[in-house]
Coordinates of C-alpha atoms and ligand atoms in Angstrom, one line a residue:
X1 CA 16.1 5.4 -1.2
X2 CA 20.1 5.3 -0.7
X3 CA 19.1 6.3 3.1
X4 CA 16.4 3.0 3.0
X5 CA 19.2 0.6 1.4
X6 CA 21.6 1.6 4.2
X7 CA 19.5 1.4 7.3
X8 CA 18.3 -1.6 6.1
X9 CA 21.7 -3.3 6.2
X10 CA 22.2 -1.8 9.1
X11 CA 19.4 -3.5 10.3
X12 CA 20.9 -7.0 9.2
X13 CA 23.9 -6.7 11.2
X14 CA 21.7 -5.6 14.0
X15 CA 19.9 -8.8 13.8
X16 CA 22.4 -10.5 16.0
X17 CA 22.6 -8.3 18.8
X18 CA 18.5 -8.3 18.8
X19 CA 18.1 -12.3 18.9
X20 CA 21.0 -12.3 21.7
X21 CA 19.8 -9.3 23.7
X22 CA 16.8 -11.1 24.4
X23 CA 15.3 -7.3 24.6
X24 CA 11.6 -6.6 26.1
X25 CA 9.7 -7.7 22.6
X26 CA 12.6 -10.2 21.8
X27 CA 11.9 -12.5 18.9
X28 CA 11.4 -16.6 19.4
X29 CA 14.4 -18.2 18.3
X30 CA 12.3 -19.8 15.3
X31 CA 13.3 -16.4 14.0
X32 CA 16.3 -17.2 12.7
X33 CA 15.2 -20.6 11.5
X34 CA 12.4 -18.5 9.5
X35 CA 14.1 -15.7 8.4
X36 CA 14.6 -16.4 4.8
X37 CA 10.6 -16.9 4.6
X38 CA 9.2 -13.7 6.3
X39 CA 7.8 -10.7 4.3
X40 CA 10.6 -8.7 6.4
X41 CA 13.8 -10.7 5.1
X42 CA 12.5 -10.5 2.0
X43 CA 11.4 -6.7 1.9
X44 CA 14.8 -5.6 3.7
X45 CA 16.8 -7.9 0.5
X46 CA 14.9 -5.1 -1.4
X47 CA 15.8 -1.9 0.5
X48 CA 12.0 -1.2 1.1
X49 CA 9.9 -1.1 4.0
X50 CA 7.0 -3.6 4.6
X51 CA 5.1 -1.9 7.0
X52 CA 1.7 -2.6 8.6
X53 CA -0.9 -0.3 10.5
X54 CA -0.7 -1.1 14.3
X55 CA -3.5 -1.5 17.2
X56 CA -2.1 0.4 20.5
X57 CA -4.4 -2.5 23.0
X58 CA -3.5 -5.2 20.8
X59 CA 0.8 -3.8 20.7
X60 CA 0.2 -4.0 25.0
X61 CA -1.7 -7.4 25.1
X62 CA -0.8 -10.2 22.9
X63 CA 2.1 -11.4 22.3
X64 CA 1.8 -13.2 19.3
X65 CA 0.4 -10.1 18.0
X66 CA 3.9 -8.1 18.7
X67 CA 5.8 -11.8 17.4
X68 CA 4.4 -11.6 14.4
X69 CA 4.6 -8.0 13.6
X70 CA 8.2 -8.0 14.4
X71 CA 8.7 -10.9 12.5
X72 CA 7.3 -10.1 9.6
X73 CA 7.5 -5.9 9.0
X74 CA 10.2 -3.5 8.8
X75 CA 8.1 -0.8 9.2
X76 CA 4.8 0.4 11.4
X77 CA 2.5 3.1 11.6
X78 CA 0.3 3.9 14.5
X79 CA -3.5 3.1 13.0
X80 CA -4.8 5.7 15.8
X81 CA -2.0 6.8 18.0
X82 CA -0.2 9.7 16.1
X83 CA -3.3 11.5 15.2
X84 CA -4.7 14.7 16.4
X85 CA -7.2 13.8 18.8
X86 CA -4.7 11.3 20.6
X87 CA -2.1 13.4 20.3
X88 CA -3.8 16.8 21.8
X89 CA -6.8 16.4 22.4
X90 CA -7.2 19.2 24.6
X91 CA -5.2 22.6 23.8
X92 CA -2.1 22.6 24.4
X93 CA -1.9 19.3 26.7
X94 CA 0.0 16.8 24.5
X95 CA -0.2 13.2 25.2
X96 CA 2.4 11.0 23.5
X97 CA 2.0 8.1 25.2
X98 CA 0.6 5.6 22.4
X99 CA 3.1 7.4 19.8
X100 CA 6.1 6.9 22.5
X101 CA 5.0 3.2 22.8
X102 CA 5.2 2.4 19.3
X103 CA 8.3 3.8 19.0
X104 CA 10.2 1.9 21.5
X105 CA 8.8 -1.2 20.3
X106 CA 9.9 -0.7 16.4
X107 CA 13.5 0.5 17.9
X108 CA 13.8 -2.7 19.9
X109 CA 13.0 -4.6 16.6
X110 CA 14.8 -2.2 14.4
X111 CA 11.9 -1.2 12.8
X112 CA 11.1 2.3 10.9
X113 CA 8.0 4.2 11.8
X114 CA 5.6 6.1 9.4
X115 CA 4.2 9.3 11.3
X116 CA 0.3 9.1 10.6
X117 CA -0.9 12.0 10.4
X118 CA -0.5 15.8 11.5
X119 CA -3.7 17.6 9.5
X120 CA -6.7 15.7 8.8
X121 CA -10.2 16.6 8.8
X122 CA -11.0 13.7 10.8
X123 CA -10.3 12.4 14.4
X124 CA -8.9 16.2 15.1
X125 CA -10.3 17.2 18.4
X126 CA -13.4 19.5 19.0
X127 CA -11.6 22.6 20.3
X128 CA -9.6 22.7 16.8
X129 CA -12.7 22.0 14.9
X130 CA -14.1 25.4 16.6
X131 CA -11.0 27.3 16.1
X132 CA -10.9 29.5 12.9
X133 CA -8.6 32.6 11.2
X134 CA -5.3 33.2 13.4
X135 CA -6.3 31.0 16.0
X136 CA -6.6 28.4 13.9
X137 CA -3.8 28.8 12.4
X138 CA -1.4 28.8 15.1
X139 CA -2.8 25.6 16.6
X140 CA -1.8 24.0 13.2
X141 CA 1.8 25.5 13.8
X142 CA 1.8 24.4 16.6
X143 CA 0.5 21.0 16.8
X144 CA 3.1 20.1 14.0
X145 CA 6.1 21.6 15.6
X146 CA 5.5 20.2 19.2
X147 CA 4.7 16.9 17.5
X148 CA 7.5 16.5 15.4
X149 CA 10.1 18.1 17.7
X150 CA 9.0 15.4 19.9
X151 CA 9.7 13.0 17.9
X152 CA 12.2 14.1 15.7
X153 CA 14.6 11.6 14.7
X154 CA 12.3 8.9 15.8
X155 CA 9.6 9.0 12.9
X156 CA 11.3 8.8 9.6
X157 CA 8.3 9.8 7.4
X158 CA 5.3 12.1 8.3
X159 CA 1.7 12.7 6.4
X160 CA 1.9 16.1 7.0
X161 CA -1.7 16.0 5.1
X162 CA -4.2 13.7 5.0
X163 CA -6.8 13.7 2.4
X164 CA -7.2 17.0 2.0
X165 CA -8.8 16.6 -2.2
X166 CA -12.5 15.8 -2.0
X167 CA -14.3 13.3 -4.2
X168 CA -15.8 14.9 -6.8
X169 CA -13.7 17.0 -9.2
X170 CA -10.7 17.3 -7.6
X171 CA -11.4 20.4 -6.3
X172 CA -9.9 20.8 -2.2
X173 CA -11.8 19.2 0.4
X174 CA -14.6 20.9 2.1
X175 CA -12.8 21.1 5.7
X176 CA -12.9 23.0 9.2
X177 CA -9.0 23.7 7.7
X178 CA -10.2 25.2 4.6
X179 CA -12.9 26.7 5.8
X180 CA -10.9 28.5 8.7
X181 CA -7.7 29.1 6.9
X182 CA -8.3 29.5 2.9
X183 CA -6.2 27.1 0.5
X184 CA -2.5 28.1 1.8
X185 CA -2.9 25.7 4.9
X186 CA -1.2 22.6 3.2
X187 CA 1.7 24.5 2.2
X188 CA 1.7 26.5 5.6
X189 CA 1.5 22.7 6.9
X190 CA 4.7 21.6 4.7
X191 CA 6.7 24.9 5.6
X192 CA 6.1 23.9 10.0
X193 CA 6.9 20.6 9.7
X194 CA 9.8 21.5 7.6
X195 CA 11.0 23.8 9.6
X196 CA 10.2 21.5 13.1
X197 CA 12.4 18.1 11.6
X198 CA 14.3 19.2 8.3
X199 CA 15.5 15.5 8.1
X200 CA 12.1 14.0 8.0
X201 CA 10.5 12.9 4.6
X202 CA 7.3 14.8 4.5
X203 CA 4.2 13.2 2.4
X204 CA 0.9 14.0 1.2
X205 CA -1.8 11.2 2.1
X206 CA -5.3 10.1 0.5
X207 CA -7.4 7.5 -0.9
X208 CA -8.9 6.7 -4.6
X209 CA -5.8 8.4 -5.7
X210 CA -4.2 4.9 -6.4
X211 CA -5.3 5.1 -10.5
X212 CA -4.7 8.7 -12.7
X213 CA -8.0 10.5 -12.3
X214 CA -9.4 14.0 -11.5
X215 CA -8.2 13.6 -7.8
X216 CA -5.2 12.4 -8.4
X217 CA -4.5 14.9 -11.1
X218 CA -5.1 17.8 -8.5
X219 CA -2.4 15.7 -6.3
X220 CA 0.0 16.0 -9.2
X221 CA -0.5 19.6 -9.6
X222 CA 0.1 20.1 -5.9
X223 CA 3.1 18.0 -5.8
X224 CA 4.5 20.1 -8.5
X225 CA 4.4 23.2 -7.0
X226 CA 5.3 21.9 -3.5
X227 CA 8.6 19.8 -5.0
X228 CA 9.5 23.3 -6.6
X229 CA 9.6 24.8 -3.4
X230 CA 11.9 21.9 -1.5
X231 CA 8.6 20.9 0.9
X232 CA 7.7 18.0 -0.4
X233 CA 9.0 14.2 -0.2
X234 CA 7.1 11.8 -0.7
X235 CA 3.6 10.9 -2.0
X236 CA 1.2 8.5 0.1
X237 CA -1.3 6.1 -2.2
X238 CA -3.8 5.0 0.7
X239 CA -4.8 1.7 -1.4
X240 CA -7.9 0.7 0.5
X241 CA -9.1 -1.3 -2.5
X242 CA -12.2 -3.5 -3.5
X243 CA -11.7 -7.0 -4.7
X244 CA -10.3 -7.3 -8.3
X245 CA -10.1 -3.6 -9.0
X246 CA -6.2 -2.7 -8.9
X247 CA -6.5 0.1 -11.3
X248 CA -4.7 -0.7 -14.8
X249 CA -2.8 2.4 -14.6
X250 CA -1.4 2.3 -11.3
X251 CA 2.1 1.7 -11.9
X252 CA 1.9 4.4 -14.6
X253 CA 0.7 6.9 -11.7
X254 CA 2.7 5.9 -8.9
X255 CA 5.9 6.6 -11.6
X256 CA 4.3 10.4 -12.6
X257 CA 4.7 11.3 -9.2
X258 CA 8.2 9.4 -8.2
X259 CA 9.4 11.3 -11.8
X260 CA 8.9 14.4 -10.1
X261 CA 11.8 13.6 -7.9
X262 CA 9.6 12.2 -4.9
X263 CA 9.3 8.9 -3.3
X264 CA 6.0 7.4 -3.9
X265 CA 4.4 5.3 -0.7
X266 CA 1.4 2.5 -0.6
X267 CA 0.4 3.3 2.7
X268 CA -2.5 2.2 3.9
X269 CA -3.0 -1.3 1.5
X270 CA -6.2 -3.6 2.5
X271 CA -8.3 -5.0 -0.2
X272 CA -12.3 -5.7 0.3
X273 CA -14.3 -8.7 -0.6
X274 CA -17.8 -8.4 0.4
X275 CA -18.4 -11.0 2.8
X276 CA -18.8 -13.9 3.0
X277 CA -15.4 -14.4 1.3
X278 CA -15.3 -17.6 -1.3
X279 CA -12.0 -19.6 -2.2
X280 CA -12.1 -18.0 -5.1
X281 CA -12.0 -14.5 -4.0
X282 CA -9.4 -15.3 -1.5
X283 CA -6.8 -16.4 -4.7
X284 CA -8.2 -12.8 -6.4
X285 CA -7.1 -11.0 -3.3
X286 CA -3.8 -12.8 -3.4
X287 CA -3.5 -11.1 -7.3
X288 CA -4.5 -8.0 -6.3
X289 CA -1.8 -7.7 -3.1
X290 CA 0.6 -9.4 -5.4
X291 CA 0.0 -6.6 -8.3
X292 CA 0.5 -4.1 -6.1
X293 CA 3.5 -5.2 -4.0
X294 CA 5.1 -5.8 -7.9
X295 CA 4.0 -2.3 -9.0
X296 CA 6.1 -1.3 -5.9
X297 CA 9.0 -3.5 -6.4
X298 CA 8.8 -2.0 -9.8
X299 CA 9.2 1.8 -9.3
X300 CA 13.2 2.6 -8.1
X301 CA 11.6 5.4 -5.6
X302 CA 8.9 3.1 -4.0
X303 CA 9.9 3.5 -0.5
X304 CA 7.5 0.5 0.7
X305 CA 4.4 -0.8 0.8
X306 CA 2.2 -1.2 4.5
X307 CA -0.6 -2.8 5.4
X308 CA -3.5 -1.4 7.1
X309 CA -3.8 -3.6 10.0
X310 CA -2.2 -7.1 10.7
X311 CA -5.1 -9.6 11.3
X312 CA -8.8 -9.7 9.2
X313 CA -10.1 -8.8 12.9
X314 CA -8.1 -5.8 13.5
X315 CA -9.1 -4.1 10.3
X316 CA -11.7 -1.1 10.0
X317 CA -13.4 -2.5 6.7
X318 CA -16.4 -4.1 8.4
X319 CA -17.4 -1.4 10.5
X320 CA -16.9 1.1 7.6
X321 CA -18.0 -1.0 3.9
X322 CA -20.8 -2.6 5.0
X323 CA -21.0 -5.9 4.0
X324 CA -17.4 -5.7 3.4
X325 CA -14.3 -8.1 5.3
X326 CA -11.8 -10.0 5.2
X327 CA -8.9 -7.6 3.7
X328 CA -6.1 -8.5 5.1
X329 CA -2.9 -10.8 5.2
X330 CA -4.0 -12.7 8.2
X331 CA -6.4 -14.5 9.8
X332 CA -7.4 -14.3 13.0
X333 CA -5.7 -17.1 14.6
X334 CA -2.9 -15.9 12.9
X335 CA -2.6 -18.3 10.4
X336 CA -1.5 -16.8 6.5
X337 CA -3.9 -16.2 3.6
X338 CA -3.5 -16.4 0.5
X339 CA -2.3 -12.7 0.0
X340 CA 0.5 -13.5 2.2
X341 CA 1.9 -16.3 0.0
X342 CA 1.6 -13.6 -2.8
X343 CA 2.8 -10.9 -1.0
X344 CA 5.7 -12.8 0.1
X345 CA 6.8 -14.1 -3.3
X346 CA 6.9 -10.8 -4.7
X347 CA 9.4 -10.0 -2.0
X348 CA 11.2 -12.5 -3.2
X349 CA 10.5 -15.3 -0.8
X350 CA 9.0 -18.9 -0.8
X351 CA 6.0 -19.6 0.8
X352 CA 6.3 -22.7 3.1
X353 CA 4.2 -25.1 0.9
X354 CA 6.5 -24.6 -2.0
X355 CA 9.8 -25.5 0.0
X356 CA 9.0 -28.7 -0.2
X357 CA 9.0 -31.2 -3.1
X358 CA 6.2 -32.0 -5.1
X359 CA 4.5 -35.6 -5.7
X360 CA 5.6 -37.3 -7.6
X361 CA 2.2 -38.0 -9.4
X362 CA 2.4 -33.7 -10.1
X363 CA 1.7 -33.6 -13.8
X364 CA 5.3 -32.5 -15.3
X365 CA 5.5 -29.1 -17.4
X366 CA 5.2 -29.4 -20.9
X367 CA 8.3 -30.2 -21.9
X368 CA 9.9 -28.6 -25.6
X369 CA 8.1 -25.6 -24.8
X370 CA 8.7 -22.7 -22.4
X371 CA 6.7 -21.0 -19.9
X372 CA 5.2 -17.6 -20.0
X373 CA 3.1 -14.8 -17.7
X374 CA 0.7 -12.4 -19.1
X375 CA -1.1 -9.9 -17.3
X376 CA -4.1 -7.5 -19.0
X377 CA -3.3 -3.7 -18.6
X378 CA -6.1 -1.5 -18.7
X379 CA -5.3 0.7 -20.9
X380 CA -8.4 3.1 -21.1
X381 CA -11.4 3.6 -19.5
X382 CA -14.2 5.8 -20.4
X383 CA -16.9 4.6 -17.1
X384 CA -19.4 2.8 -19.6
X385 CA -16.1 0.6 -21.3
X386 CA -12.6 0.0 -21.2
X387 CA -9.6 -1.4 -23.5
X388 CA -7.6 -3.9 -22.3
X389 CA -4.3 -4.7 -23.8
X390 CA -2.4 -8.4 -22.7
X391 CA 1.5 -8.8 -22.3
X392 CA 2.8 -12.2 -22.4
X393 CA 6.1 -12.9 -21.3
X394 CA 7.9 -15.8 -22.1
X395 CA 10.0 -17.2 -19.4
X396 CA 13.7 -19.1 -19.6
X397 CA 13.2 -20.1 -23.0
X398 CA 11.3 -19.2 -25.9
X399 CA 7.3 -20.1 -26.5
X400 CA 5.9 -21.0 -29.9
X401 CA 2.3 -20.4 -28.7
X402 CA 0.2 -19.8 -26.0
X403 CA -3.5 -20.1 -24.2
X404 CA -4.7 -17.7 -21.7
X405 CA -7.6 -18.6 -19.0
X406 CA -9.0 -16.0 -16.4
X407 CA -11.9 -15.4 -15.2
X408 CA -14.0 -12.2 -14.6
X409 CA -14.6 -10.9 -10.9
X410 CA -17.6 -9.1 -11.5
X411 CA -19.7 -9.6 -14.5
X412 CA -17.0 -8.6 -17.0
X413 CA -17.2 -9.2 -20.7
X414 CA -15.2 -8.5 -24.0
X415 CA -17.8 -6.8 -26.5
X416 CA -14.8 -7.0 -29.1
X417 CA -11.5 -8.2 -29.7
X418 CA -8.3 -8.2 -31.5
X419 CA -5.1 -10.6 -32.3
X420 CA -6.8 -13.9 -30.4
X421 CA -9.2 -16.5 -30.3
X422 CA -11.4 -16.1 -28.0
X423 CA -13.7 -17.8 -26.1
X424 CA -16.1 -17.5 -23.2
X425 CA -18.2 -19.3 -20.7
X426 CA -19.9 -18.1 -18.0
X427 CA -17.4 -15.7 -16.2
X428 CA -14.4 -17.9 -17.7
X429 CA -12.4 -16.5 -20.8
X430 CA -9.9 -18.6 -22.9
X431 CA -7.9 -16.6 -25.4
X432 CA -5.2 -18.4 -27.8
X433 CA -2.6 -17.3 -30.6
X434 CA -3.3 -16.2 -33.9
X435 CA -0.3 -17.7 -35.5
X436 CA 1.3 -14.6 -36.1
X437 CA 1.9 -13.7 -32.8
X438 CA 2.3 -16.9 -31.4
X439 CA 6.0 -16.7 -30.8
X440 CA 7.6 -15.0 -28.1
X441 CA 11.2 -15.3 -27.8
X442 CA 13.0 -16.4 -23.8
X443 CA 12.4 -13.5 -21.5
X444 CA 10.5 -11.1 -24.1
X445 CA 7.4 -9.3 -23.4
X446 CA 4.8 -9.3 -26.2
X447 CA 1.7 -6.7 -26.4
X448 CA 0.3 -9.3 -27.7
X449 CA -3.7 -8.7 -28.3
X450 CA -6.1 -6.4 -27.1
X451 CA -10.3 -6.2 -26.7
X452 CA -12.8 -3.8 -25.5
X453 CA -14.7 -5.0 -22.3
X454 CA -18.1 -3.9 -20.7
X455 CA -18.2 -3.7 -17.0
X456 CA -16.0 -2.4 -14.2
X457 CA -12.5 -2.3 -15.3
X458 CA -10.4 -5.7 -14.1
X459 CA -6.9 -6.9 -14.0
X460 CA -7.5 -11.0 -13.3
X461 CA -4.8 -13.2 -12.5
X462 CA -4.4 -14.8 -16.0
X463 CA -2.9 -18.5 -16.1
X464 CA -0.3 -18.8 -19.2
X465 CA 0.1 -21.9 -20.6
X466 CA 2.8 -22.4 -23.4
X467 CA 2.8 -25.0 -26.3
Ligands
XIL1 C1 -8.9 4.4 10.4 C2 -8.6 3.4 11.5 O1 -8.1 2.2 10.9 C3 -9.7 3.2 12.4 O2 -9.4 2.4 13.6 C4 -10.3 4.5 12.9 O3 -11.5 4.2 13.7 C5 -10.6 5.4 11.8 O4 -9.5 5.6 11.0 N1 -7.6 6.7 6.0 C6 -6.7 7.0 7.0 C7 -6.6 6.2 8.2 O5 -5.8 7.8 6.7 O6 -6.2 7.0 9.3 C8 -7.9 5.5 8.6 O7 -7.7 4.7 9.7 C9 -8.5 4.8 7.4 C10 -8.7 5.7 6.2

C-alpha cells in the first residue's frame, strides 16, 4: 500500500512532463482541464489503482480508445495478451509482443500493469495441455520464470493462479495441472515466480469468490498456508457479477483475507443485466459498481479495483451469458453510463452534471431536518431465505425520523419484519420509524431494523429521506 501511495505521487509530478512531452500516446490538452473529474485523479487522491482489462487491436487502432484509457485508469491488465497461449504458444518459443506493447503504453502514461495470468486451465496452449509428470512440471517452471524475468520490474502484480477451486464444494479444480502434477502445483507455482521477480506482488485469481462461501473458504485456507510460507501477496476477487447481486458479505470477505496480511484486489469487475437493459437497470448497475468501488475504498489493503474491459462492446459477457450485455462503464461511442457517475463519486469525484447549479425550480431539501443513507446488509443467507439488516446513517446533522424506499431487482419480498413500518407494492418497498428508533444523531450509523426476505439475496440502492 505505502509502495501504491508513493508511486502514485510520483505519478502526479510526472503529470507535467507527460502533457509537455507530447509522448507517442500523449494525452489532449482537455486533460488537464478534466483532471479533477476522471476516475484516475480521483483513484490516484486515493493511493489505489483503477485499472481496466485492455483489447491488444483496439490499444493499436483507435485512438480515442488509448485517450480514454489513459485518461481515465491508473492501472491496466492485458484481457488476452499475458496469457499462456499468447505468450508460448509453442514450446519454448515466447512471444511477448502484445505484453511488451501494453507495457510501453502504461509507462508512457505512467500507468501500473496487472500481470494476467501465468497458470490457468484455460487459453494454455495444446502442447502443455498434453504434457504430464516431470515434463509438465518443468514447462510450469519454466513458463513463469522466462515470463516474469522478462518482465520483471515492468508488471507490478502477477496471478500466478487463475481459478484453480472448482464450483462445487470447494474442492481443487479438475485440471490438465492437477491431473498432471498432484495438488503441490500452486505452491510449486508461487515458489518459481517467487524466485523469478522477488519484488513482484504475487496473487491468487478466481470468480464467485467475491461473497464467503465454500469456494472461497478453500481460498482462505490456501491463503493461510501460503502467507505462512512468505509466497503469497495479494488475493484477486474476479467480480464478474449479475445485476443487483453484490453479495451482502463482501466487504466482510474481502477484510478476512487483507487480515491475513495480504492485499486484497477486484480484478476483473463487470456487472450483467440481461439484455435488453432498462433505465432502471442501468441506475441498479450504477449501485452495484458504486458498492463495490466503496467496499474497496473501505478496506486499508484494497490495492484497487479494474474493470474488465473499457466499452459495453469490448466486453466478453455477450458471447459468454447468453442473453446477457451491457456491463460496463461505457458505451460504445464512448459516452459514460450511469456506473461511471457512481464509480466516479466514490473516488471522490463529481460527475459533470452535478458541477453545475441546479434550477432554481429544484424542490429544496427539507429544511430542520438532516439527511441520512441507509444501505441493507445481508446478513445471512440460507439459499431458500435470507435476513437483511438496514443501517441508516445520518448525515451533517442529526435526523428525528426517517422513510426508506427501494425497490426489488428480482422478485424479492420480506415474509417478516422487525423495528419498521412497512409497506409494499409491486416490486416497491417503503419502510418508516417506529418511534423508538427514529432518531439518529449527525454522522451516526444506526442498525436500525431488520426482516427476513424470500428470493435471491439483494442489496438495492435505498433512497433516505429524513423528517
Ligand atoms: C476472457 C476475455 O475477456 C476474453 O476476451 C477471452 O476470450 C476469454 O477470457 N476470467 C479471467 C479472464 O480470468 O481472463 C477471462 O477473460 C474472463 C474470466
Amino acid at each position: 500500500m505505502l509502495q501504491t501511495r508513493t508511486r502514485r505521487r510520483a505519478w502526479i509530478a510526472g503529470l507535467a512532463t507527460v502533457v509537455m512531452a507530447g509522448a507517442g500516446f500523449a494525452l489532449s490538452t482537455q486533460f488537464a482541464n478534466a483532471q479533477q473529474s476522471t476516475l484516475r485523479s480521483g483513484a490516484d487522491a486515493l493511493g489505489i489503482d483503477i485499472g481496466v482489462a485492455v483489447n491488444d487491436s483496439l490499444l493499436q487502432n483507435d485512438s480515442t480508445y488509448r485517450n480514454t484509457i489513459a485518461t481515465q485508469f491508473n492501472s491496466v491488465t492485458a484481457e488476452n495478451g499475458m496469457k499462456m497461449e499468447a505468450v508460448q504458444p509453442s514450446q519454448g518459443s515466447f512471444n511477448f509482443s502484445q505484453g511488451d506493447r501494453l507495457i510501453a503504453f502504461a509507462q508512457e502514461n505512467d500507468m501500473s500493469v496487472h500481470g494476467h495470468t501465468l497458470v490457468w486451465h484455460n487459453q494454455s496452449p495444446g502442447w502443455v495441455q498434453n504434457l504430464s509428470g516431470e515434463a509438465l512440471r518443468q514447462a510450469m517452471e519454466d513458463h513463469i520464470t522466462t515470463t516474469m524475468n522478462h518482465w520483471e520490474g515492468d508488471v507490478a502484480t502477477w496471478d500466478v493462479v487463475n481459478e484453480v477451486v472448482g464450483d462445487s464444494n470447494g474442492q481443487l479444480r479438475d485440471s490438465f495441472w492437477l491431473r498432471g502434477l498432484g495438488e503441490g502445483y500452486i505452491q510449486q507455482a508461487f515458489e518459481y515466480a517467487r524466485a523469478a521477480d522477488p519484488s513482484a506482488d504475487l496473487y491468487m485469481n478466481d470468480y464467485s469468490i467475491d461473497g464467503i462461501n465454500a469456494k472461497s473458504d478453500t481460498y482462505y485456507q490456501m491463503a493461510q498456508d501460503l502467507v505462512s510460507q512468505n509466497l503469497l501477496d495479494g488475493m484477486g476477487f474476479q467480480a464478474h457479477l449479475i445485476l443487483g447481486q453484490v453479495p451482502g458479505n463482501m466487504e466482510q470477505n474481502l477484510q478476512r483475507f487483507a487480515d491475513l496480511g495480504l492485499k486484497v484486489r477486484i480484478t476483473e469487475l463487470d456487472v450483467r443485466i440481461q439484455m435488453p437493459a432498462s433505465q432502471q437497470e442501468l441506475e441498479q448497475q450504477a449501485e452495484d459498481f458504486r458498492r463495490v468501488v466503496d467496499i474497496c475504498t473501505n478496506i486499508a489493503d484494497c490495492s484497487g479495483v479494474t474493470v474488465w474491459g473499457l466499452r459495453d462492446g469490448d466486453s466478453w459477457v455477450p458471447d459468454v451469458f447468453e442473453g446477457y450485455g451491457a456491463p460496463l462503464l461505457y458505451n460504445d461511442d464512448y459516452t459514460t453510463k450511469p456506473a461511471y457517475d457512481a464509480v466516479l463519486e466514490v473516488l471522490g469525484g463529481t460527475p459533470p452534471d452535478d458541477d453545475t447549479t441546479p434550477p432554481d425550480d429544484t424542490t429544496p431539501p427539507p429544511t430542520g431536518d438532516g439527511d441520512c443513507t441507509a444501505v441493507i446488509d445481508v446478513v445471512n443467507d440460507w439459499g431458500s431465505g435470507w435476513q437483511g439488516n438496514v443501517l441508516i446513517t445520518a448525515g451533517d446533522s442529526a435526523v428525528s425520523g426517517w422513510t426508506l424506499n427501494w425497490t426489488w431487482p428480482s422478485g424479492q419480498s420480506i415474509s417478516s419484519s422487525w423495528n419498521a413500518d412497512i409497506s409494499s407494492s409491486g416490486s416497491s418497498v417503503t419502510a418508516s420509524d417506529v418511534g423508538w428508533n427514529a432518531n439518529i444523531a449527525a454522522g451516526q450509523t444506526m442498525n436500525a431494523w431488520g426482516f427476513v426476505g424470500s428470493g435471491a439475496s439483494a442489496s438495492p440502492q435505498v433512497t433516505c429521506t429524513a423528517g
